[in-house]
Coordinates of C-alpha atoms in Angstrom, one line a residue:
M1 CA 0.0 0.0 0.0
A2 CA 2.8 2.4 0.8
T3 CA 4.4 2.0 -2.6
G4 CA 1.3 2.0 -4.7
Q5 CA 2.5 -1.3 -6.3
R6 CA 2.0 -4.9 -5.5
P7 CA 5.2 -6.9 -4.9
W8 CA 3.9 -9.7 -7.1
G9 CA 2.9 -7.5 -10.1
T10 CA -0.5 -6.9 -11.6
T11 CA -1.9 -10.4 -11.3
N12 CA -5.0 -11.1 -9.3
S13 CA -4.6 -14.9 -9.5
V14 CA -4.1 -16.4 -6.1
Y15 CA -2.1 -19.2 -7.7
E16 CA 0.3 -16.8 -9.4
I17 CA 0.7 -14.8 -6.2
I18 CA 1.5 -17.9 -4.2
A19 CA 3.9 -19.1 -6.9
H20 CA 5.6 -15.7 -6.8
H21 CA 6.0 -15.8 -3.0
A22 CA 7.3 -19.4 -3.2
R23 CA 10.1 -18.3 -5.7
M24 CA 11.1 -15.3 -3.5
T25 CA 14.5 -15.7 -1.8
Q26 CA 14.5 -12.4 0.0
A27 CA 12.0 -9.8 1.0
P28 CA 11.3 -7.0 -1.5
D29 CA 12.7 -3.6 -0.6
P30 CA 9.8 -1.0 -0.6
R31 CA 12.4 1.7 -1.4
A32 CA 13.1 0.1 -4.7
M33 CA 9.6 1.0 -5.7
R34 CA 9.4 4.3 -3.8
A35 CA 12.7 5.9 -2.9
D36 CA 11.2 8.6 -0.6
L37 CA 10.2 6.1 2.1
P38 CA 12.2 6.3 5.3
Q39 CA 15.0 3.7 5.5
K40 CA 13.9 2.4 8.9
W41 CA 10.3 2.1 7.9
S42 CA 11.4 0.2 4.8
E43 CA 13.4 -2.2 6.9
V44 CA 10.4 -2.9 9.2
V45 CA 8.1 -3.6 6.3
S46 CA 10.7 -5.8 4.5
K47 CA 11.1 -7.9 7.6
A48 CA 7.3 -8.5 7.7
M49 CA 7.5 -9.7 4.1
E50 CA 10.4 -12.1 4.5
P51 CA 9.9 -15.4 2.7
D52 CA 11.5 -17.3 5.5
V53 CA 9.0 -17.2 8.4
R54 CA 11.9 -17.5 10.9
R55 CA 13.1 -14.1 9.9
R56 CA 9.7 -12.4 10.1
W57 CA 8.4 -10.5 13.1
P58 CA 7.4 -13.1 15.8
S59 CA 4.0 -11.4 16.4
A60 CA 1.8 -8.7 15.0
R61 CA 2.2 -6.7 18.2
E62 CA 6.0 -6.6 17.6
F63 CA 5.5 -5.6 14.0
V64 CA 3.1 -2.8 14.9
R65 CA 5.4 -1.5 17.6
A66 CA 8.4 -1.5 15.3
L67 CA 6.4 0.2 12.5
A68 CA 5.2 2.9 15.0
D69 CA 8.8 3.5 16.2
A70 CA 10.0 3.8 12.6
T71 CA 7.2 6.2 11.5
P72 CA 8.2 9.8 11.5
M73 CA 5.9 11.9 13.6
P74 CA 5.6 15.5 12.3
Y75 CA 3.8 16.7 15.5
S76 CA 5.8 15.4 18.4

């Protein structure tokens, strides 16, 4: 959503999306599609998209906390 592009391309086929994910060897870098994203934010999102489940966030709570910490706050 942040890049405006799907990491698997334009297909809507569940089978093609699963096949794309199965071929992935590393998480996509959101900054490759949108360079103006903050580096830390991009790292948090990439970790959430890791093909290897052992390298992903262990819980949704930890992911949300990391994303909140990486999100710039203009009114702090």
